[in-house]
Tab-separated table of C-alpha atoms in Angstrom:
chain	number	residue	atom	x	y	z
A	158	MET	CA	58.401	-11.445	-2.055
A	159	LYS	CA	55.042	-9.993	-0.822
A	160	PRO	CA	54.373	-8.359	2.685
A	161	ASP	CA	51.762	-9.841	4.395
A	162	LYS	CA	48.039	-8.496	4.561
A	163	ILE	CA	48.159	-6.712	7.444
A	164	ASN	CA	44.960	-5.774	9.566
A	165	ILE	CA	44.678	-1.849	9.481
A	166	LEU	CA	42.602	-1.457	12.856
A	167	GLU	CA	45.406	-3.469	14.558
A	168	ALA	CA	47.851	-1.413	12.961
A	169	ALA	CA	45.877	1.656	13.837
A	170	GLN	CA	45.179	0.030	17.292
A	171	HIS	CA	41.728	0.985	16.757
A	172	ARG	CA	39.221	0.372	19.504
A	173	ASP	CA	35.694	-0.071	19.208
A	174	GLY	CA	34.860	0.822	22.783
A	175	MET	CA	33.496	-2.550	23.641
A	176	THR	CA	35.807	-3.605	26.182
A	177	VAL	CA	35.709	-4.320	29.876
A	178	PRO	CA	38.325	-4.448	32.687
A	179	ASP	CA	39.871	-7.978	33.056
A	180	GLY	CA	38.651	-9.610	35.312
A	181	TYR	CA	35.370	-7.608	35.849
A	182	PHE	CA	33.453	-10.695	35.421
A	183	ASN	CA	34.974	-12.960	37.540
A	184	ASP	CA	33.254	-11.348	40.855
A	185	PHE	CA	29.969	-9.762	39.615
A	186	VAL	CA	27.950	-12.079	41.257
A	187	SER	CA	29.259	-11.052	44.532
A	188	ARG	CA	29.558	-7.455	43.484
A	189	MET	CA	25.596	-7.200	42.766
A	190	GLU	CA	24.662	-8.547	45.840
A	191	SER	CA	25.944	-6.667	47.892
A	192	MET	CA	24.771	-3.881	45.782
A	193	LEU	CA	21.140	-4.929	46.447
A	194	PRO	CA	19.061	-4.380	49.430
A	195	GLN	CA	18.305	-7.011	52.170
A	196	THR	CA	14.600	-8.244	52.057
A	197	GLU	CA	13.180	-11.366	53.509
A	198	PHE	CA	9.839	-12.721	52.449
A	199	GLU	CA	8.098	-15.203	54.389
A	200	LEU	CA	4.764	-15.738	53.156
A	201	SER	CA	1.452	-16.964	55.232
A	202	ALA	CA	-0.313	-20.062	53.844
A	203	GLU	CA	-3.071	-16.957	53.129
A	204	GLY	CA	-0.234	-15.144	51.192
A	205	LYS	CA	0.203	-18.049	49.358
A	206	LYS	CA	-2.983	-18.719	48.042
A	207	LYS	CA	-3.517	-15.238	47.295
A	208	LEU	CA	-0.627	-14.886	45.089
A	209	ILE	CA	-1.891	-18.421	43.582
A	210	ALA	CA	-5.309	-16.467	43.553
A	211	ASP	CA	-4.034	-13.626	41.847
A	212	ALA	CA	-2.172	-16.070	38.951
A	213	THR	CA	-4.954	-17.165	37.693
A	214	PRO	CA	-6.500	-15.395	34.850
A	215	THR	CA	-9.835	-14.090	35.115
A	216	ARG	CA	-13.065	-14.849	32.587
A	217	TRP	CA	-12.413	-11.665	30.757
A	218	GLN	CA	-8.963	-12.121	30.314
A	219	ARG	CA	-9.961	-15.452	28.930
A	220	VAL	CA	-12.425	-14.061	26.484
A	221	ARG	CA	-10.753	-10.782	25.562
A	222	PRO	CA	-8.645	-12.364	22.655
A	223	TYR	CA	-11.802	-13.986	21.150
A	224	VAL	CA	-13.738	-10.646	21.569
A	225	TYR	CA	-10.804	-9.048	19.779
A	226	MET	CA	-11.162	-11.178	16.918
A	227	ALA	CA	-14.745	-10.853	16.337
A	228	ALA	CA	-14.569	-6.877	16.736
A	229	MET	CA	-11.945	-6.965	13.757
A	230	PHE	CA	-13.953	-9.183	11.714
A	231	ALA	CA	-16.838	-7.398	12.272
A	232	GLY	CA	-15.241	-4.105	11.648
A	233	ALA	CA	-13.634	-5.675	8.120
A	234	TRP	CA	-17.257	-6.670	7.052
A	235	CYS	CA	-18.339	-3.132	7.791
A	236	MET	CA	-15.724	-1.530	5.867
A	237	LEU	CA	-16.436	-4.020	2.912
A	238	LYS	CA	-20.016	-3.253	3.379
A	239	MET	CA	-19.145	0.137	2.991
A	240	PHE	CA	-17.199	-0.173	0.188
A	241	SER	CA	-19.618	-1.702	-1.769
A	242	LEU	CA	-22.251	0.617	-0.949
A	243	LEU	CA	-20.136	3.425	-2.373
A	244	SER	CA	-18.719	2.059	-5.432
A	245	PRO	CA	-21.126	2.477	-8.446
A	246	THR	CA	-23.048	-0.119	-10.089
A	247	THR	CA	-22.121	-1.020	-13.297
A	248	GLY	CA	-25.057	-2.838	-14.806
A	249	GLY	CA	-27.756	-1.389	-16.430
A	250	ILE	CA	-30.902	-0.855	-15.146
A	251	SER	CA	-32.658	-3.923	-14.348
A	252	PHE	CA	-36.620	-4.173	-15.241
A	253	ASP	CA	-37.172	-7.135	-12.630
A	254	ASN	CA	-35.733	-4.427	-9.758
A	255	ASP	CA	-37.571	-1.687	-10.323
A	256	PRO	CA	-41.329	-1.857	-11.052
A	257	MET	CA	-41.799	1.578	-12.221
A	258	VAL	CA	-39.320	0.898	-15.604
A	259	ALA	CA	-41.075	-2.132	-16.131
A	260	GLU	CA	-44.519	-0.119	-16.284
A	261	ALA	CA	-42.906	2.236	-18.201
A	262	ILE	CA	-41.833	-0.148	-21.003
A	263	SER	CA	-45.015	-2.223	-21.522
A	264	ASN	CA	-47.165	1.131	-21.801
A	265	ASP	CA	-47.564	1.649	-25.590
A	266	GLN	CA	-48.169	5.210	-25.196
A	267	PHE	CA	-45.027	6.147	-23.241
A	268	ILE	CA	-42.606	4.214	-25.561
A	269	ASP	CA	-44.869	6.278	-28.766
A	270	GLU	CA	-44.206	9.861	-27.212
A	271	TYR	CA	-40.266	8.972	-25.529
A	272	PHE	CA	-38.838	7.053	-27.843
A	273	LEU	CA	-40.234	6.813	-31.344
A	274	ASP	CA	-41.127	10.075	-31.516
A	275	ASP	CA	-37.281	10.874	-31.769
A	276	TYR	CA	-36.709	8.193	-34.100
A	277	ASN	CA	-37.581	10.200	-37.900
A	278	GLU	CA	-37.533	8.066	-41.273
A	279	TYR	CA	-34.482	9.351	-41.804
A	280	ASP	CA	-32.980	7.722	-38.804
A	281	LEU	CA	-34.539	4.583	-39.605
A	282	TYR	CA	-33.518	4.270	-43.414
A	283	ASP	CA	-29.607	4.924	-41.799
A	284	ASP	CA	-29.826	1.950	-40.050
A	285	MET	CA	-31.179	0.077	-42.682
A	286	ALA	CA	-27.753	0.781	-44.577
A	287	GLU	CA	-25.663	-0.334	-41.946
A	288	ASP	CA	-27.176	-3.363	-41.387
A	289	SER	CA	-26.995	-3.292	-45.324
A	290	THR	CA	-30.449	-3.962	-46.086
A	291	SER	CA	-32.026	-2.896	-49.257
A	292	MET	CA	-35.060	-0.613	-49.656
A	293	SER	CA	-36.540	-3.259	-52.041
A	294	ASP	CA	-36.554	-5.913	-49.100
A	295	VAL	CA	-38.447	-3.565	-47.251
A	296	PHE	CA	-40.843	-3.067	-49.204
A	297	LEU	CA	-41.582	-6.620	-51.164
A	298	THR	CA	-41.650	-7.877	-47.325
A	299	ALA	CA	-44.450	-4.798	-46.748
A	300	GLU	CA	-46.273	-6.043	-49.583
A	301	ASN	CA	-46.777	-9.530	-48.204
């Protein structure tokens, strides 16, 4: 026959230290009252009005949560604005936003000196070969 399971803590008579003496809470209220100092409060009508006036919240106490919330949203907006200003732009140069670039592109002399001068005939033939354009197509088009 198998022995019954034995609780090891009970067998070792282990205590966790969270015990109170028997009957400790039976007279707890009377012992606590005897330890407190005896004071008597009598409030006049003015004293009662003062207590009530102190209990009503001031204007700042009523508005303060909304001011804090507005400051939090303003801080979040400023933070996002700074992140967007500091982030690099991924778009290219826009001709609409930059009048100097638009003027340079519309100037034929600028295009001839800075762009077309670096592009020689060999590069042109190489690009045409990559695009599968034959030389006969070029000469036939030029003659017509």
